Coordinates of C-alpha atoms in Angstrom, one line a residue:
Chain A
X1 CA 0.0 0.0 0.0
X2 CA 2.9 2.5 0.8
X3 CA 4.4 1.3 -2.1
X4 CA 1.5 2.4 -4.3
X5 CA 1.0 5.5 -3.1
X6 CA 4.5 6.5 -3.3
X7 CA 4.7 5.7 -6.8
X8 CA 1.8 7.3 -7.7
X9 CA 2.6 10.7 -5.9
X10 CA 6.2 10.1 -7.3
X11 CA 5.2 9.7 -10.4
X12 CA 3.0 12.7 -10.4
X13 CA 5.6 14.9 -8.8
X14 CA 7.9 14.1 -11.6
X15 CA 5.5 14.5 -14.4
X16 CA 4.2 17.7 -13.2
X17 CA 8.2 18.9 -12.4
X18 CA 8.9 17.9 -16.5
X19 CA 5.5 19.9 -17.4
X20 CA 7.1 23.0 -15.4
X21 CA 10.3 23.1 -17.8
X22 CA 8.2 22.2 -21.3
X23 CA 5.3 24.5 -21.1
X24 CA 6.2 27.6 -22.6
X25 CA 3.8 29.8 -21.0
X26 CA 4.5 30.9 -17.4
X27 CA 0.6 30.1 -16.0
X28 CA 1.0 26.4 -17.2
X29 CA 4.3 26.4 -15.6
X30 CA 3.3 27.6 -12.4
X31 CA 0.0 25.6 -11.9
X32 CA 2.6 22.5 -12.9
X33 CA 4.7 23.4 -9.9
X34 CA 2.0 23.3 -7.4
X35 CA 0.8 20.1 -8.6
X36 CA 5.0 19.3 -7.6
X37 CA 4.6 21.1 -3.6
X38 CA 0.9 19.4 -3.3
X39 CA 1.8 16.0 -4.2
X40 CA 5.4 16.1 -2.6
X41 CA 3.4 17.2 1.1
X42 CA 1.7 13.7 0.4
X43 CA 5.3 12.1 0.5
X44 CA 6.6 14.0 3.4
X45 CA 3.3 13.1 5.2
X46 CA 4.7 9.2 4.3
X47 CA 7.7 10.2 5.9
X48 CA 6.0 11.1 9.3
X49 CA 6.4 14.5 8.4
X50 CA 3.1 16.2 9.6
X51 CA 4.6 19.9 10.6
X52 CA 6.7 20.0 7.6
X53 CA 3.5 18.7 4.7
X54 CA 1.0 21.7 6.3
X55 CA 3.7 24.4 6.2
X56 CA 4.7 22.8 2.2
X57 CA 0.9 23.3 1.8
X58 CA 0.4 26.5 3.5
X59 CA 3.9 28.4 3.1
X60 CA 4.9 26.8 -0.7
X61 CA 1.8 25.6 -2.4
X62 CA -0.5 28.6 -1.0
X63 CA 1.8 32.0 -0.3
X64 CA 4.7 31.7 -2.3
X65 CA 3.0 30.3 -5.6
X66 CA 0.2 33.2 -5.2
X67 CA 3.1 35.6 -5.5
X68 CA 4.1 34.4 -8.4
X69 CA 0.9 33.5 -10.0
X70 CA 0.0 37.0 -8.6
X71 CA 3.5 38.8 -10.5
X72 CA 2.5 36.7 -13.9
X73 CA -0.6 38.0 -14.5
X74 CA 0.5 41.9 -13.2
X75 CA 3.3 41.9 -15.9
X76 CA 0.9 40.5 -18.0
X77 CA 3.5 37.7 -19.3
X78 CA 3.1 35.9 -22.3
X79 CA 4.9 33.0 -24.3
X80 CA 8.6 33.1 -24.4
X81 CA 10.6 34.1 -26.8
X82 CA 13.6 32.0 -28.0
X83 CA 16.2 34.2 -29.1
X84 CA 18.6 31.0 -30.6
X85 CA 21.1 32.7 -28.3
X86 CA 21.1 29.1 -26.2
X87 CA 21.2 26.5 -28.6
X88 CA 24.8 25.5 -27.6
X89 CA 24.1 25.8 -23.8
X90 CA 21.1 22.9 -24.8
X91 CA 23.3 21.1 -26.9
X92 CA 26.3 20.7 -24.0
X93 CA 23.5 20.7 -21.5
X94 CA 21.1 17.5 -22.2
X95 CA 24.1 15.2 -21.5
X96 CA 25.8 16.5 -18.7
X97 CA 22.3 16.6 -17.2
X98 CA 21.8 12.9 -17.4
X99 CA 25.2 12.9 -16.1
X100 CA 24.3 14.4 -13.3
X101 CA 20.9 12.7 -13.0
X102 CA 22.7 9.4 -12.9
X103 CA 25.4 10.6 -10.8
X104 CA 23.2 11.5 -8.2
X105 CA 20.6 8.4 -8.7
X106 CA 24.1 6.2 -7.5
X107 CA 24.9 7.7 -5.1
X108 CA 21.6 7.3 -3.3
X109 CA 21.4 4.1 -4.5
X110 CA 24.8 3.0 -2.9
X111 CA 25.5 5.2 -0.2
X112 CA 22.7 3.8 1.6
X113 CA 21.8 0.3 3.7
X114 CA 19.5 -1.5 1.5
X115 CA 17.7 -2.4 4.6
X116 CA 16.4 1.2 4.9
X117 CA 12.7 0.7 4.5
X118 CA 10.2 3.5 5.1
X119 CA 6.7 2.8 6.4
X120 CA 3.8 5.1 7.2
X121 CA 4.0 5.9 10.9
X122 CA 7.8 4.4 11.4
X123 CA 8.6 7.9 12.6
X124 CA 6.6 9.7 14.8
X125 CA 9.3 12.6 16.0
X126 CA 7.5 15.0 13.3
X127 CA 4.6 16.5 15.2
X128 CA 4.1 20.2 15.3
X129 CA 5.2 19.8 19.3
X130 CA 8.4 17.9 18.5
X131 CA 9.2 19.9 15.9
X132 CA 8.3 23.6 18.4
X133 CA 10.4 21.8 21.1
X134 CA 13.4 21.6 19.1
X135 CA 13.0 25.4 17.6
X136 CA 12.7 27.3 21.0
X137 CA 15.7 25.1 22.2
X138 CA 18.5 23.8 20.1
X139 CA 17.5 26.0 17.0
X140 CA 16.6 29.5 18.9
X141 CA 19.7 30.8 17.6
X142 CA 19.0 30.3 14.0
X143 CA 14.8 30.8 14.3
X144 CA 15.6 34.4 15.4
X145 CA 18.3 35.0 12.6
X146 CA 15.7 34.1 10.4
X147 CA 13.3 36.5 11.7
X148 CA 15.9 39.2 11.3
X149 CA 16.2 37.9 7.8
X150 CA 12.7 38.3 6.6
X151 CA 12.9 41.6 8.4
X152 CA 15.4 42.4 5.6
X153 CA 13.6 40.9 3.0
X154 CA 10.1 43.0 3.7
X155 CA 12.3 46.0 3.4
X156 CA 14.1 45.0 0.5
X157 CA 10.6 43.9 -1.4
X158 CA 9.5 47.5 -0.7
X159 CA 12.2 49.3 -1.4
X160 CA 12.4 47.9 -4.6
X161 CA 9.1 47.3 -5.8
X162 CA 7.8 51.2 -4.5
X163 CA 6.9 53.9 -7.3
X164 CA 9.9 56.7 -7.5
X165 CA 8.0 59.8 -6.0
X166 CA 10.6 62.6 -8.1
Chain B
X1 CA 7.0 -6.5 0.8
X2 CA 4.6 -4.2 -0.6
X3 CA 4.3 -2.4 2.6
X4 CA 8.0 -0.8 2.7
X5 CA 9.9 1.7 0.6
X6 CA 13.4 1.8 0.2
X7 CA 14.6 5.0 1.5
X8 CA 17.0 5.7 -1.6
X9 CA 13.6 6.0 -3.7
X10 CA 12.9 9.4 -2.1
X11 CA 16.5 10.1 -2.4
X12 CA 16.3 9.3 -6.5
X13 CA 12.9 11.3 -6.6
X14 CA 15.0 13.9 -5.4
X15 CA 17.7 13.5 -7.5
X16 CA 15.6 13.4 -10.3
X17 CA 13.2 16.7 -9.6
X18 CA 16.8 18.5 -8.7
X19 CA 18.0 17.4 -11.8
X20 CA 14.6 18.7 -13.8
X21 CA 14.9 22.0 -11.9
X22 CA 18.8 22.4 -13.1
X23 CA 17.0 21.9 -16.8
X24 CA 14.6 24.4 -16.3
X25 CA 16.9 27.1 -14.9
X26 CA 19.2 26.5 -17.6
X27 CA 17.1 25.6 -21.1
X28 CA 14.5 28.6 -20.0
X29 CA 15.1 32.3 -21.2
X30 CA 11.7 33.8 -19.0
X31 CA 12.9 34.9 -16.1
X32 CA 9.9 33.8 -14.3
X33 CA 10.3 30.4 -14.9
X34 CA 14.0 30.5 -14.1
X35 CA 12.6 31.6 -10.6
X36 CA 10.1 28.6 -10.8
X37 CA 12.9 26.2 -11.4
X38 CA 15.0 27.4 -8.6
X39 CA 11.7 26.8 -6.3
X40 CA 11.6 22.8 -7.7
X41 CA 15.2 22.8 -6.9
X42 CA 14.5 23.8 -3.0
X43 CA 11.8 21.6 -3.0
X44 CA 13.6 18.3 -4.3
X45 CA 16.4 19.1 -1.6
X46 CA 13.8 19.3 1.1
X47 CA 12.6 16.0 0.3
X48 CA 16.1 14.8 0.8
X49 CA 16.4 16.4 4.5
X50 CA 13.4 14.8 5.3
X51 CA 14.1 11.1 4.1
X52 CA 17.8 11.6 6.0
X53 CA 15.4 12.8 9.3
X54 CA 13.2 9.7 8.9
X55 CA 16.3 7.2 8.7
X56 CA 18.2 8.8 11.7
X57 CA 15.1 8.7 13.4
X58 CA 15.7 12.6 14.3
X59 CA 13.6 15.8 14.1
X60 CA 16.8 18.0 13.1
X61 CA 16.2 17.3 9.4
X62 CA 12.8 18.7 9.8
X63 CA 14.1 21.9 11.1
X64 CA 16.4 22.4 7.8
X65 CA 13.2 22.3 5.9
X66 CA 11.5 24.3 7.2
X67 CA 14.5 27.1 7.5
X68 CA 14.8 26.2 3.7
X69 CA 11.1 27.0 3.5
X70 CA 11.5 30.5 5.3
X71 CA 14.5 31.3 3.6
X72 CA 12.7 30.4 0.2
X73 CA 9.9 32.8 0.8
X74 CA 11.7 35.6 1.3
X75 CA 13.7 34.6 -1.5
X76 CA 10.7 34.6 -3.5
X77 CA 9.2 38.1 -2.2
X78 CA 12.8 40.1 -3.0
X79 CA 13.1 38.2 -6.7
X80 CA 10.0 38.9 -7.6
X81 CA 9.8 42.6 -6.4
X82 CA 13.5 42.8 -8.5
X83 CA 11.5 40.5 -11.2
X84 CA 8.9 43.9 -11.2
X85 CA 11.2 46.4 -11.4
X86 CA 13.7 44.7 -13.9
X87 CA 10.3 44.5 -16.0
X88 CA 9.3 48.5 -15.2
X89 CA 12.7 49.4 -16.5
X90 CA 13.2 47.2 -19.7
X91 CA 9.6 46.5 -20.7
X92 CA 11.1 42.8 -20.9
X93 CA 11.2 39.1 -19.5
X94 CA 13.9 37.4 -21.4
X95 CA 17.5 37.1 -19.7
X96 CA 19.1 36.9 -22.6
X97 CA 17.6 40.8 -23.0
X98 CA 19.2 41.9 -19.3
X99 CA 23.2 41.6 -20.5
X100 CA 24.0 44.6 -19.2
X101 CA 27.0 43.1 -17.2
X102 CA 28.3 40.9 -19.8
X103 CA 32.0 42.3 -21.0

């Protein structure tokens, strides 16, 4: 059963990641990627993740893909253009991209025990209470860097996104 | 065993939707989409951190995703807002149109 439903969500991740790179228009390109976030919160919810596949939902799939969904249809953007400028970049590219694909693909295939299985509800540690515990603790440091952080980025947003006044 | 997933399936879905997002930002000349691909990219290393959590058996890994997550947000609000103005000053959403700083 896990096995089916991490194939299918796979398999839908990946088709939906592909449709992101082939569509030409942005729209099609974004609706692709939130078919990638919704489908990947399945598989972190497989994982025991339950914190981490709301905040995928909430954070990726709702906020951050309105913005862009939001910025496409303010710039009003249409089908790309290709310029031909690129061709070489595609022609070099394609190969060293399945190198890298199968590069990758090895080394998670061999770096780790094959008696590594994964099974709905093996790991419980992913609750929204675990998860606060170790942020206000061992990661207090870092959660109120990040703060700071998007401090800075609400600042830099308006700064440069504001209308010049002279 | 139709109950168990090897762990270094997540790990090649990962690899694999890294590898798609490394197409995108690469083959793709609107700059949206670039953005878009750096997103998938973020995601498919997420994934990773997560599978790595579940096999330690810790919560740590879950705490790099969702500082990944954070940092990806903001990421997303200052692109875009540079995405906006880049498009107020040029009228345009090909890269290979913003070469300014080339020679």
């Amino acid at each position: 059963m896990d096995v089916i439903l991490f194939l299918i969500f796979a398999a839908i991740a990946l088709v939906c990641a592909i449709n992101v790179v082939l569509q030409s228009h942005p729209i099609s390109s974004a609706v692709s990627l939130i078919g990638v976030m919704g489908s990947l919160a399945i598989i972190y919810l497989l994982l025991g993740a339950e914190f981490i596949a709301a905040a995928q939902v909430i954070v990726y799939a709702g906020a951050v893909m309105v913005l862009f969904i939001f910025v496409i249809m303010l710039l009003n953007a249409g089908k790309e253009t290709t310029t031909g400028r690129s061709f070489m970049s595609q022609l070099l590219g394609v190969p060293v991209l399945i190198a890298l694909l199968g590069l990758l693909a090895f080394l998670a295939r061999h770096m780790y025990a094959p008696d590594a299985m994964v099974h709905f509800g093996g790991f419980q540690g992913g609750s929204a209470r675990a998860i606060g515990a170790a942020l206000f603790t061992k990661y207090l440091l870092p959660f109120e860097v990040t703060s700071i952080l998007i401090l800075i980025g609400i600042i830099g947003a308006v700064v440069l996104a504001r209308k010049e006044l002279d | 065993m139709l109950s168990q997933v090897p762990i270094s399936w997540f790990l090649m879905l990962s690899a694999a939707l890294f590898a798609t997002g490394v197409a995108g930002f690469l083959f793709r000349r609107n700059i949206i989409t670039v953005f878009m691909s750096i997103e998938l990219m973020l995601n498919a290393v997420n994934l990773s951190f997560i599978a790595f959590s579940y096999q330690h058996k810790q919560v740590d890994g879950h705490l790099f995703a969702f500082f990944v997550m954070v940092v990806a947000a903001t990421e997303a609000a200052v692109g875009l807002a540079i995405i906006l103005t880049v498009f107020k000053n040029r009228q345009t959403l090909n890269i290979d149109d913003v070469d300014s700083m080339k020679n």
